[in-house]
Coordinates of C-alpha atoms (C1' of nucleotides) in Angstrom, one line a residue:
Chain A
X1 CA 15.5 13.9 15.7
X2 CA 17.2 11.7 12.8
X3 CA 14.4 10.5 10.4
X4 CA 16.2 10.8 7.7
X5 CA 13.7 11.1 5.3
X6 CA 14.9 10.4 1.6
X7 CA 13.6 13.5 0.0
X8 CA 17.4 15.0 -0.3
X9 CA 15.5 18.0 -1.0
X10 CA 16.0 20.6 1.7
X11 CA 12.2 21.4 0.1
X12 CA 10.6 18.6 2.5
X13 CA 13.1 20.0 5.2
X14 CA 11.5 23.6 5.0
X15 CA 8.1 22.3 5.5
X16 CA 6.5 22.3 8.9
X17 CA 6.4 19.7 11.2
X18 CA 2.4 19.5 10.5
X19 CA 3.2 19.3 6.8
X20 CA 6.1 17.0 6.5
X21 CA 4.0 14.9 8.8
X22 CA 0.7 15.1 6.5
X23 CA 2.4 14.2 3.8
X24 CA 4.3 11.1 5.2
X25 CA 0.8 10.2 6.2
X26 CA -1.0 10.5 2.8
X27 CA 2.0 8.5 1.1
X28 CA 1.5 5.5 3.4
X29 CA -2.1 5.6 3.8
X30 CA -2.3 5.8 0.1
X31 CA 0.1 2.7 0.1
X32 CA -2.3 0.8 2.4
X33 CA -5.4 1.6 1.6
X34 CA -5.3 2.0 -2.1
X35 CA -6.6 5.5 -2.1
X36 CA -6.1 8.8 -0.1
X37 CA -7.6 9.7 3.1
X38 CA -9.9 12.2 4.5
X39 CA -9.8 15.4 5.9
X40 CA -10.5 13.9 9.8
X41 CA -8.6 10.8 8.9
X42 CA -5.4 13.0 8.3
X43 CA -6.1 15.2 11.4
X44 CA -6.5 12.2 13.5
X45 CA -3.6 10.8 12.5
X46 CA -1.2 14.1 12.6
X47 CA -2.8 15.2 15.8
X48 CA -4.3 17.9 14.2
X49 CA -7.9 19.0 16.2
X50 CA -9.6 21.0 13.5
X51 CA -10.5 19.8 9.9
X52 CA -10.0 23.3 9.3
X53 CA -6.7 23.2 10.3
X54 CA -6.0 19.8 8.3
X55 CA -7.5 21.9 5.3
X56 CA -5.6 24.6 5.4
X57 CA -2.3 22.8 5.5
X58 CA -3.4 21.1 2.6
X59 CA -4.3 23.6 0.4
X60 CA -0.7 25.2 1.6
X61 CA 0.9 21.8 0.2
X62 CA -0.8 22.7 -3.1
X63 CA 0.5 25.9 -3.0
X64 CA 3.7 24.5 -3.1
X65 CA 3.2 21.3 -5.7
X66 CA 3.4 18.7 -3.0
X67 CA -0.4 17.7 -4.0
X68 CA -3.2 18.6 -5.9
X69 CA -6.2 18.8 -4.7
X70 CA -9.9 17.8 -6.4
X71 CA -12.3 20.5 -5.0
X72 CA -15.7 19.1 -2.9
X73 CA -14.9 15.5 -3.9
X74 CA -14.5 13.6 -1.1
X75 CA -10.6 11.7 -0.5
X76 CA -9.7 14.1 -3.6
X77 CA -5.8 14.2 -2.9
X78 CA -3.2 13.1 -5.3
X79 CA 0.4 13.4 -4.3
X80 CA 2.7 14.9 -7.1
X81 CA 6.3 14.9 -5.8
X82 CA 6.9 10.8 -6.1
X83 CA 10.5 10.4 -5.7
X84 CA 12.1 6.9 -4.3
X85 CA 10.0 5.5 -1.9
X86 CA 9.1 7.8 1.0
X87 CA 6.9 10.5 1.9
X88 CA 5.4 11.4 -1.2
X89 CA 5.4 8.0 -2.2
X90 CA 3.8 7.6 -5.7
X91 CA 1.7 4.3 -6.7
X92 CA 5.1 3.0 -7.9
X93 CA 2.2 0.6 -9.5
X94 CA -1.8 0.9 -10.3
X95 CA -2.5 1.2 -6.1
X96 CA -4.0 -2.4 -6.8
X97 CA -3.7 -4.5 -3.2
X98 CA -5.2 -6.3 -1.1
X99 CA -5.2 -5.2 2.4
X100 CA -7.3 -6.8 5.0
X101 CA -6.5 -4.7 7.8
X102 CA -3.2 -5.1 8.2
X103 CA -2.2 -8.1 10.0
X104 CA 0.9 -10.1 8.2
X105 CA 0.6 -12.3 5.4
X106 CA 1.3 -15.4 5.7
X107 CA 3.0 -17.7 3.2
X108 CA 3.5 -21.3 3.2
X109 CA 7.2 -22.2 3.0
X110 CA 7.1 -25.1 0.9
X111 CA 10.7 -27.0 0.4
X112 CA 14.0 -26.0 -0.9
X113 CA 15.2 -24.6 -4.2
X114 CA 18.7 -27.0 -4.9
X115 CA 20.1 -25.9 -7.9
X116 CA 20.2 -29.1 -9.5
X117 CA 16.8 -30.0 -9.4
X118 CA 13.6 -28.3 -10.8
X119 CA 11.9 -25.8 -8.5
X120 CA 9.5 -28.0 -6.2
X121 CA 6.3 -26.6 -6.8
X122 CA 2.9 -27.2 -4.9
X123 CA 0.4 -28.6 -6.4
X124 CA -1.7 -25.9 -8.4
X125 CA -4.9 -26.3 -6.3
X126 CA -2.1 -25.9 -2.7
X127 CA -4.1 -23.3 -1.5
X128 CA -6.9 -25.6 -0.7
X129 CA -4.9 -28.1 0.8
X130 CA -3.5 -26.0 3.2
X131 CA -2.6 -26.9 6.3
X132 CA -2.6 -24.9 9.2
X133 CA 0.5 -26.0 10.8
X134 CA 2.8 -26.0 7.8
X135 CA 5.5 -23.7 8.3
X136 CA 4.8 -20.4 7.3
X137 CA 6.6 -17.6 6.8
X138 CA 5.4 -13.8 7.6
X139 CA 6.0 -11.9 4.2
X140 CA 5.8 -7.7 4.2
X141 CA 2.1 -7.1 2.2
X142 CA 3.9 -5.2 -0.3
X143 CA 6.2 -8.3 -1.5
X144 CA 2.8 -9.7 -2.9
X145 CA 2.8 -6.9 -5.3
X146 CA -1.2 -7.3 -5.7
X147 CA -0.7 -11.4 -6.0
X148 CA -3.2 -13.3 -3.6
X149 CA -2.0 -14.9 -1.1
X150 CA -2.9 -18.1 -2.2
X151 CA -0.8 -18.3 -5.4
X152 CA 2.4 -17.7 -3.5
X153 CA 5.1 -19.3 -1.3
X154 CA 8.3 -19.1 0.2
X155 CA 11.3 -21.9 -0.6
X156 CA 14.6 -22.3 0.9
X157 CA 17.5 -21.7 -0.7
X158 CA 20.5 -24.8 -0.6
X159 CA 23.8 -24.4 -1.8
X160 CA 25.2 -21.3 -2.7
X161 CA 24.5 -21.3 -6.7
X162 CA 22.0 -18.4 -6.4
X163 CA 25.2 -16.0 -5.5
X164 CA 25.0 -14.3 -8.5
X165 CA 21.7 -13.2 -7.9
X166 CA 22.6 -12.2 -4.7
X167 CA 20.8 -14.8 -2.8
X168 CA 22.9 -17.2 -0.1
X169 CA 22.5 -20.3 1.3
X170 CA 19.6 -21.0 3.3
X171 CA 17.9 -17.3 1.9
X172 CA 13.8 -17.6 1.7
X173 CA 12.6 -16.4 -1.8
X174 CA 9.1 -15.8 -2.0
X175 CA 7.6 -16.6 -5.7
X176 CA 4.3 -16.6 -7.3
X177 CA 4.1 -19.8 -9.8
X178 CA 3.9 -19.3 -13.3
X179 CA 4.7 -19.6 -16.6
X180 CA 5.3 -16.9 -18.4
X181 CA 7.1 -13.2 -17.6
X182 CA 7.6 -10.2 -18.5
X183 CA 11.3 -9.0 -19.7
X184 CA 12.9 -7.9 -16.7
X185 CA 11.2 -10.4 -14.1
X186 CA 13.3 -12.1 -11.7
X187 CA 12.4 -15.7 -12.0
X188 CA 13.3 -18.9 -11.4
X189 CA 14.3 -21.7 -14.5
X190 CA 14.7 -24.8 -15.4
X191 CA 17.4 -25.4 -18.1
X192 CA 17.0 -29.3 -19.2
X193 CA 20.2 -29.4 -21.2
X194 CA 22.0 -28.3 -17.7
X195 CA 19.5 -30.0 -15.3
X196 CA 20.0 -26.7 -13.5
X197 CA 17.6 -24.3 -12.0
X198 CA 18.8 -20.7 -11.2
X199 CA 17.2 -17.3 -10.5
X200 CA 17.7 -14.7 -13.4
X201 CA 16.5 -11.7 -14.6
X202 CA 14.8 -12.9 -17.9
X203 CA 15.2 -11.2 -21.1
X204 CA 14.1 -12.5 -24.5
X205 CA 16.1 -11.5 -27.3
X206 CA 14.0 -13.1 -30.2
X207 CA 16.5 -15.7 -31.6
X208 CA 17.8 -16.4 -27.2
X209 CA 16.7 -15.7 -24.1
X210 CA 19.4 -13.6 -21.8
X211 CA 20.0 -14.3 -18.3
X212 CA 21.1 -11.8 -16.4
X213 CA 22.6 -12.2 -13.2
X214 CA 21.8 -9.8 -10.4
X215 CA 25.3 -9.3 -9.5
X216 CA 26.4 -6.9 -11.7
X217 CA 30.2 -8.3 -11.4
X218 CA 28.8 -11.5 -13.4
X219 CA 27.8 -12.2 -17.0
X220 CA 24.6 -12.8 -18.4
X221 CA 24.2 -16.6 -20.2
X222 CA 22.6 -17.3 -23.2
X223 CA 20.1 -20.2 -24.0
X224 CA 17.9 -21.1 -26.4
X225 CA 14.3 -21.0 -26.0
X226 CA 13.3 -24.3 -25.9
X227 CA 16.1 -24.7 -22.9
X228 CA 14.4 -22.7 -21.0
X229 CA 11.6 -22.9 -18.6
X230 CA 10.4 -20.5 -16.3
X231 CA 8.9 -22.0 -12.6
X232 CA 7.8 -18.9 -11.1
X233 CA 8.7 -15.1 -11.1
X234 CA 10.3 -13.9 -7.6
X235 CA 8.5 -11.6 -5.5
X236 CA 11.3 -11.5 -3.3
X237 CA 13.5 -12.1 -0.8
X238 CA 14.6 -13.0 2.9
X239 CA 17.2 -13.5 4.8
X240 CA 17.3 -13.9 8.3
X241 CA 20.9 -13.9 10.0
Chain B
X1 CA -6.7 4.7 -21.1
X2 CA -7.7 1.0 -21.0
X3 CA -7.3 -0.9 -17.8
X4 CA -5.2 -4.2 -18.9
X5 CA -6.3 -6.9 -17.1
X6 CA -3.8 -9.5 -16.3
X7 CA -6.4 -12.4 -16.7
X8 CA -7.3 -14.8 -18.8
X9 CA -10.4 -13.6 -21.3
X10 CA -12.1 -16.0 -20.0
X11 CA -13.3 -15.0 -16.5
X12 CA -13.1 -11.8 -17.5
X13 CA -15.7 -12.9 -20.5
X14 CA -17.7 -14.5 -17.8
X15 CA -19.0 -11.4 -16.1
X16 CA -22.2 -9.4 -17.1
X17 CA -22.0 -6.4 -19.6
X18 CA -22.4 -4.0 -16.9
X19 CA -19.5 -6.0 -14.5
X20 CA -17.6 -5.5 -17.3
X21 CA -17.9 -2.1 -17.7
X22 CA -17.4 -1.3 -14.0
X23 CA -14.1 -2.9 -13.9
X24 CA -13.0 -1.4 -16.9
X25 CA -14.0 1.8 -15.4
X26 CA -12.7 2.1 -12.1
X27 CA -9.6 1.0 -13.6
X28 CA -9.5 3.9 -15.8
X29 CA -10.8 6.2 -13.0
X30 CA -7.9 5.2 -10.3
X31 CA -5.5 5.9 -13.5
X32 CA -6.7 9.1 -14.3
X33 CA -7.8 10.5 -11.1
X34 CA -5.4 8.7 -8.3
X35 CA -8.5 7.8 -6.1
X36 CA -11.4 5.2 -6.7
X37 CA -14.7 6.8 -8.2
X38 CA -17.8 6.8 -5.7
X39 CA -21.0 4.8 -6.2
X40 CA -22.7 7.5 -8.3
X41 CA -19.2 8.4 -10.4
X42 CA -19.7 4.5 -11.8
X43 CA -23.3 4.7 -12.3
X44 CA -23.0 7.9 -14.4
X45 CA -20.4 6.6 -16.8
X46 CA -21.7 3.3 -17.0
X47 CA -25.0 4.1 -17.7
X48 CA -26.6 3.0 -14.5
X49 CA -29.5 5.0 -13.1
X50 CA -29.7 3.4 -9.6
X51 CA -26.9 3.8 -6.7
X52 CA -28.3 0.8 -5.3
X53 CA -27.5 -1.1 -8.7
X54 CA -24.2 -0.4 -8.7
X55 CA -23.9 -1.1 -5.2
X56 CA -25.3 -4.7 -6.3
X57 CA -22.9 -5.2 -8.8
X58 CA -20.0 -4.0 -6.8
X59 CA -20.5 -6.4 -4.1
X60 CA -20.9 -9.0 -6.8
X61 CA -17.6 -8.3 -8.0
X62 CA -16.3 -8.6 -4.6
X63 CA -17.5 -12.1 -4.1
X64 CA -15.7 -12.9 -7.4
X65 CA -12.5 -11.5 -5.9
X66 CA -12.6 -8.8 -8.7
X67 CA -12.4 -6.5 -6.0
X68 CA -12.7 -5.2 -2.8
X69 CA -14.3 -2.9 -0.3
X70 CA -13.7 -0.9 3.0
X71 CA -17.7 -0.6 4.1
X72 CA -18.7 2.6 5.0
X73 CA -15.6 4.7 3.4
X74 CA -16.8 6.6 0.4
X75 CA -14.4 5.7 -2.2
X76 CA -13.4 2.5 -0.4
X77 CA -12.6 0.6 -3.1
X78 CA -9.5 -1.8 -4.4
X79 CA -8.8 -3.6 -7.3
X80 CA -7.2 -7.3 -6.9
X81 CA -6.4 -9.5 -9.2
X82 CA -8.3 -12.6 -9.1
X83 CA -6.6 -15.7 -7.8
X84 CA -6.2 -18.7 -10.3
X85 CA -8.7 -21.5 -9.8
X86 CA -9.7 -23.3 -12.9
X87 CA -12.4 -22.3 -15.3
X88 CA -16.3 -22.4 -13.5
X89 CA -14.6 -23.1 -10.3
X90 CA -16.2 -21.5 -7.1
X91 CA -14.2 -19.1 -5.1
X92 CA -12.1 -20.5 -2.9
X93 CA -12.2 -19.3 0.4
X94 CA -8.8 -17.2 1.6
X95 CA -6.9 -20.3 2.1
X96 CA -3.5 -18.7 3.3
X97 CA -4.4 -15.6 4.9
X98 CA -4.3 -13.1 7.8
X99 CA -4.5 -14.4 11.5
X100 CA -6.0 -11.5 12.1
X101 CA -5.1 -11.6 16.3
X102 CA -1.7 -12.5 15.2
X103 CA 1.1 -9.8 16.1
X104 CA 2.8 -8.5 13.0
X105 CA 5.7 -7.3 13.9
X106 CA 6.1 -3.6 12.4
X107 CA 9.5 -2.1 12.9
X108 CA 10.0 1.5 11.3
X109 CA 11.7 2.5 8.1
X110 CA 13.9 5.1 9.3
X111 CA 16.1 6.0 6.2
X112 CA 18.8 5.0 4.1
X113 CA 22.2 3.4 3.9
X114 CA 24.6 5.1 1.9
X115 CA 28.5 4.1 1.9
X116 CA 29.7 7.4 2.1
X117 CA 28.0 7.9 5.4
X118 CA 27.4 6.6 9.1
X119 CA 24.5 4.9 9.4
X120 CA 21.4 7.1 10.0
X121 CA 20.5 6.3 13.7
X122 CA 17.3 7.3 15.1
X123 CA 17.4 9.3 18.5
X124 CA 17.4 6.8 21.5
X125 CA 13.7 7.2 21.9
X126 CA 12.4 6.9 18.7
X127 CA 10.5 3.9 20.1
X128 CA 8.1 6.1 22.1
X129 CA 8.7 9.0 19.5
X130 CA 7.7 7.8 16.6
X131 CA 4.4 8.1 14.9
X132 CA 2.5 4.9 14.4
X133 CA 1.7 6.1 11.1
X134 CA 5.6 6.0 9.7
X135 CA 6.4 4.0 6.8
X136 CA 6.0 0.4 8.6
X137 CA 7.4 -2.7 7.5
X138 CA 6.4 -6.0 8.3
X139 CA 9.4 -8.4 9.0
X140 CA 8.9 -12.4 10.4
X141 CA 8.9 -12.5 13.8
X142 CA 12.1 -15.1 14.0
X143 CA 14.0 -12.7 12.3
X144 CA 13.9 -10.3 15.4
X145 CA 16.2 -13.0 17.5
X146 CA 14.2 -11.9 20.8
X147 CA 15.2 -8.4 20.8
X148 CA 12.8 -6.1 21.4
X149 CA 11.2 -4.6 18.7
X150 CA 11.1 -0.6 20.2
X151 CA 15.6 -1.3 19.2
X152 CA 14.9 -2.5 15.9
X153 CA 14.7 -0.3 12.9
X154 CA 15.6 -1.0 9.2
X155 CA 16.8 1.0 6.3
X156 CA 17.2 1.1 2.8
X157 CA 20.6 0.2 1.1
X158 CA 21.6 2.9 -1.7
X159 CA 23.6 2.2 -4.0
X160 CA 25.2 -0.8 -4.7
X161 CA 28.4 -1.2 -2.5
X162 CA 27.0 -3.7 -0.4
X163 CA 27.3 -6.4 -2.8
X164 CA 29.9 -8.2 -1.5
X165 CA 27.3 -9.0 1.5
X166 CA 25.2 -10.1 -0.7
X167 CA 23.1 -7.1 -0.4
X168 CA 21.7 -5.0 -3.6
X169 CA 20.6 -1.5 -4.0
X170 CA 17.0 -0.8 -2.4
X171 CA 17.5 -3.7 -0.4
X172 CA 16.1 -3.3 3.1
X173 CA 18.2 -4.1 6.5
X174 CA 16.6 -4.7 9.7
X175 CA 18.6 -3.9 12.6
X176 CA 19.5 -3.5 15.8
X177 CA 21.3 -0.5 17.4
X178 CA 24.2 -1.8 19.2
X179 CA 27.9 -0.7 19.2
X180 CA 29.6 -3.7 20.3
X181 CA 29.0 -7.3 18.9
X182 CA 30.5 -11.3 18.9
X183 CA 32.9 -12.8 16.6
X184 CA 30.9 -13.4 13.4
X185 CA 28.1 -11.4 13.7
X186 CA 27.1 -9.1 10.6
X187 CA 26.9 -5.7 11.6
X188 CA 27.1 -2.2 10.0
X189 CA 30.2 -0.9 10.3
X190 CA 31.6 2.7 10.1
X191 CA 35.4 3.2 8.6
X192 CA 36.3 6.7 9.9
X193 CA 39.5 6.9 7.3
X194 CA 37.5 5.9 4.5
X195 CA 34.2 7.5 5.3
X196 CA 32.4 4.3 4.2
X197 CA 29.6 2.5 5.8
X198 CA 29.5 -0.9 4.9
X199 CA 28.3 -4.8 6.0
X200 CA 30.5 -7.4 7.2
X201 CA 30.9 -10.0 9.3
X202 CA 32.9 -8.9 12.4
X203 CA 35.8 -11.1 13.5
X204 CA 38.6 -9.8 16.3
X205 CA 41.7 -10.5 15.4
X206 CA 43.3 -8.7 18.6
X207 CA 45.7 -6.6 16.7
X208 CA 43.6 -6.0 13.9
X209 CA 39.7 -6.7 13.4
X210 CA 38.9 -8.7 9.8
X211 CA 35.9 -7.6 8.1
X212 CA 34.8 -10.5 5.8
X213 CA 32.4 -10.1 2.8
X214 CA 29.7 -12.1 2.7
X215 CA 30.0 -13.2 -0.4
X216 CA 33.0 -16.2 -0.7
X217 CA 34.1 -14.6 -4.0
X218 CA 35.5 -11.6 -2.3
X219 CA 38.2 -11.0 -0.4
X220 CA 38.1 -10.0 3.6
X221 CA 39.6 -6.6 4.3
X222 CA 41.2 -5.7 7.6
X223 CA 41.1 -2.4 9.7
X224 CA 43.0 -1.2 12.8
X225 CA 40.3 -1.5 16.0
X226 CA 40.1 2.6 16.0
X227 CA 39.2 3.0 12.5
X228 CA 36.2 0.4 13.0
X229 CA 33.1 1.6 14.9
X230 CA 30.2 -0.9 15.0
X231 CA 26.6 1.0 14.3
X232 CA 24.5 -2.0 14.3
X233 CA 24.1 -5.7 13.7
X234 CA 21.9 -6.7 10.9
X235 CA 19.2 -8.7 11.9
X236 CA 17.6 -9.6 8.3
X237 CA 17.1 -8.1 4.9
X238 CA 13.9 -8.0 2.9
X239 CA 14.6 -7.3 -0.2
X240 CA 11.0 -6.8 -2.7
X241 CA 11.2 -7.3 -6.7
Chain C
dA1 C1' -49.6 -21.7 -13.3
dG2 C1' -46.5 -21.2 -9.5
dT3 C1' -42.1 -20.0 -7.9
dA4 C1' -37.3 -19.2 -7.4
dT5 C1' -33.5 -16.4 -8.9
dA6 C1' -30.9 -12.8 -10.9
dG7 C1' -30.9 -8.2 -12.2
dG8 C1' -32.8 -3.9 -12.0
dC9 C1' -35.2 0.5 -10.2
dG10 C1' -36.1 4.7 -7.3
dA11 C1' -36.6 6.8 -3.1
dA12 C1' -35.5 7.6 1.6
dC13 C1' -32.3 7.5 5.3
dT14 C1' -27.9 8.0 7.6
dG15 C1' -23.4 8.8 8.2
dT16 C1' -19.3 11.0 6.0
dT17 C1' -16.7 14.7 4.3
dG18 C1' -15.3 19.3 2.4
dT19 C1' -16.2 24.0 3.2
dT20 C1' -16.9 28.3 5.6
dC21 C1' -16.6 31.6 9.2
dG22 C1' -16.0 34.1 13.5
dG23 C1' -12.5 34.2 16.7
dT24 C1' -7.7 33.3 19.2
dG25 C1' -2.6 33.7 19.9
dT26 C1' 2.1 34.9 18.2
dC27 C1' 5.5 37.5 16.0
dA28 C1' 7.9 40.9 13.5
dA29 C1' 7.7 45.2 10.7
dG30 C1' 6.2 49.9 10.7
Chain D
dC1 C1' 1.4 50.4 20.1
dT2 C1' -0.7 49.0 16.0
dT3 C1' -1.0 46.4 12.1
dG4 C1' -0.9 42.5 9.3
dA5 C1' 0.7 37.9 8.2
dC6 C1' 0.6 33.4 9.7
dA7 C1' -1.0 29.4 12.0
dC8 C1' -4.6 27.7 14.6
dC9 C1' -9.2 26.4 16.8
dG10 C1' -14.2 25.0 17.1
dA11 C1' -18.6 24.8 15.4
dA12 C1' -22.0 24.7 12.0
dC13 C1' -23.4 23.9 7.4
dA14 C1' -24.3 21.7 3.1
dA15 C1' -23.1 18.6 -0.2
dC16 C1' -21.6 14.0 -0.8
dA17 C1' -21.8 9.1 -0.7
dG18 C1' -22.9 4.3 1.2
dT19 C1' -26.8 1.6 2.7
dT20 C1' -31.5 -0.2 2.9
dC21 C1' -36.0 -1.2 1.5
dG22 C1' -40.2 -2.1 -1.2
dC23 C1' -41.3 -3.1 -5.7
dC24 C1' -40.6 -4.3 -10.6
dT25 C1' -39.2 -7.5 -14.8
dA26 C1' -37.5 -11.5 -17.2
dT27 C1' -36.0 -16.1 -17.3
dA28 C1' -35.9 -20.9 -16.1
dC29 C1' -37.3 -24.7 -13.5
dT30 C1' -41.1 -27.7 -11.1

DNA sequence: AGTATAGGCGAACTGTTGTTCGGTGTCAAG
DNA sequence: CTTGACACCGAACAACAGTTCGCCTATACT
């Protein structure tokens, strides 16, 4: 069997096939649900008959700082190896998301992003407007990061502009409006003085802001403040080929 | 530790003492303890003698999208962040969300893809094999092309040698397993003499087979047909900010 | 005053969940 | 062969936790 599973650790490999199991479990359920799950919830998951059983592979995981365990409280599991993104996947964020039973989110697709015009945005109250045969677009739950569904949507990418961010022609990018980021944020601006939009990661530097393209092999541009104005941070990204 | 909230004062300000309180608390609790507090855990530290007062409250919070709940899980509770709306505006009702007969299409997250190695294939019957509780991602139906979704996995990109496919580091492919493939179609190829993985479109030369970046700044590179083995054809990437 | 509403209280009830314990099968060392 | 460790099973138990219900208090509106 070839999962590879991307603990390099020969650790995870030396665990048994109930463990390694458990423990992939907890990490997504965790990642689902927004907290950890039972006793019976892990057995019936991992096949495992006996909460007994479930129990004392558990406190065997302890034993050997995979999880720690809060004594006669009930879903009392926190995992403690949270490398990367797979078994013992940590809350890579506060475990703050809205789940409602995992069918796909939606997202209205909403136009095109051209490079020299302003992102298109819907109106601010969209979400009420919407219309159940507008093109929609099925969007992994974790791309939301915790945004609701409502305050998001998907555009079209035309032209090939976004290359430095790694995005091609006729990409979907999936953004949550708004104003204001955080350093960091991939997001989509309007420079006036260019009459160019463009996805960047946004850093202010006081006196500038810094643009910084995704594609490492590019350089960053500078602009002043008052040239720059973000249109919505990017959740993320899909191409279909 | 105080629980930042994201949100404007304002609707924040709106809620009762005791709202307050709660919100603030479960915050702190999932920081601290990795798991949402129960019922009586909230009433104790927020000074609230009755479970069935803070049950009150709780669902109060849920009708102002503070929150939300799984019924009848102890700790089954998740913090969202409010959607926007205007000030003194009623909930809006999910607008954009969740057909919940729809068919999500879930393919498994298998593993990575590193340069230096072949691609990670799954054995040929991971499709009855594997567990239905494997890290799952959700990908649009279109981007499957028909193929059957038991054939499609996806996998991480590591690093960042991909780029000139337009694909970054912790990007996610979805593919297909497949060995042979038409004239233009990206797929995943393995380079025996270089022992490098990498994504390219595929074009037969006859004598030679070109292998041309994505990415129209770069520069096609060509390999003799038995130091070229196809892996997969990429179907889609997802990539998540 | 009468009444509607929001918020609160406490107790009882029910289902959930962690724990414990007697017992089974396997395997390798003594 | 015996022993002990390891992993496992099933069942029972007790504590835990979500829900429900009758009743209370304060405020505001008719």
């Amino acid at each position: 069997m070839t999962y590879e599973l991307d603990e390099p650790d020969s650790l995870f490999e030396a665990l048994s096939e109930r463990q390694k199991a458990i423990l992939i479990f907890i990490g997504g359920f965790i990642d689902r649900e927004g907290f950890p799950p039972t006793i019976r919830e892990i057995g019936e998951a991992c096949d495992i008959p006996s909460t007994s059983v479930v129990n004392y592979n558990l406190n065997k995981l302890v034993d050997l700082q995979w999880l720690e365990r809060s004594k006669e409280k009930s879903r009392g599991i926190r995992l403690v190896r949270r490398s990367g993104g797979g078994a013992g996947r940590p809350p890579r964020e506060r475990p703050v998301r809205a789940y409602d039973g995992g069918s796909a989110t939606l997202v209205p697709r909403v136009g095109r992003i051209v490079a020299s015009k302003p992102v298109m945005l819907p109106g601010a109250d969209f979400g009420q407007y919407y219309d159940p045969d507008m093109d929609l677009i099925e969007v992994p739950r974790e791309m939301l990061r915790g945004f609701d569904p409502s305050e998001v949507f998907a555009l079209e990418v035309q032209g090939d502009s976004m290359i430095d961010a790694l995005i091609d022609d006729g990409d979907i990018v999936v953004m949550r409006k708004q104003q204001t980021c955080a350093d960091g944020d991939l997001v989509a601006v309007w420079l006036p003085q260019d009459s160019t939009t463009t996805l960047k990661a946004f850093y202010d530097e006081g006196t500038r802001i810094r643009l910084q393209p995704r594609n490492p092999t590019m350089d960053p541009i500078y602009v002043h403040p008052n040239n720059c104005q973000i249109q919505g941070k990017v959740l993320g990204v899909v191409r279909m080929l």
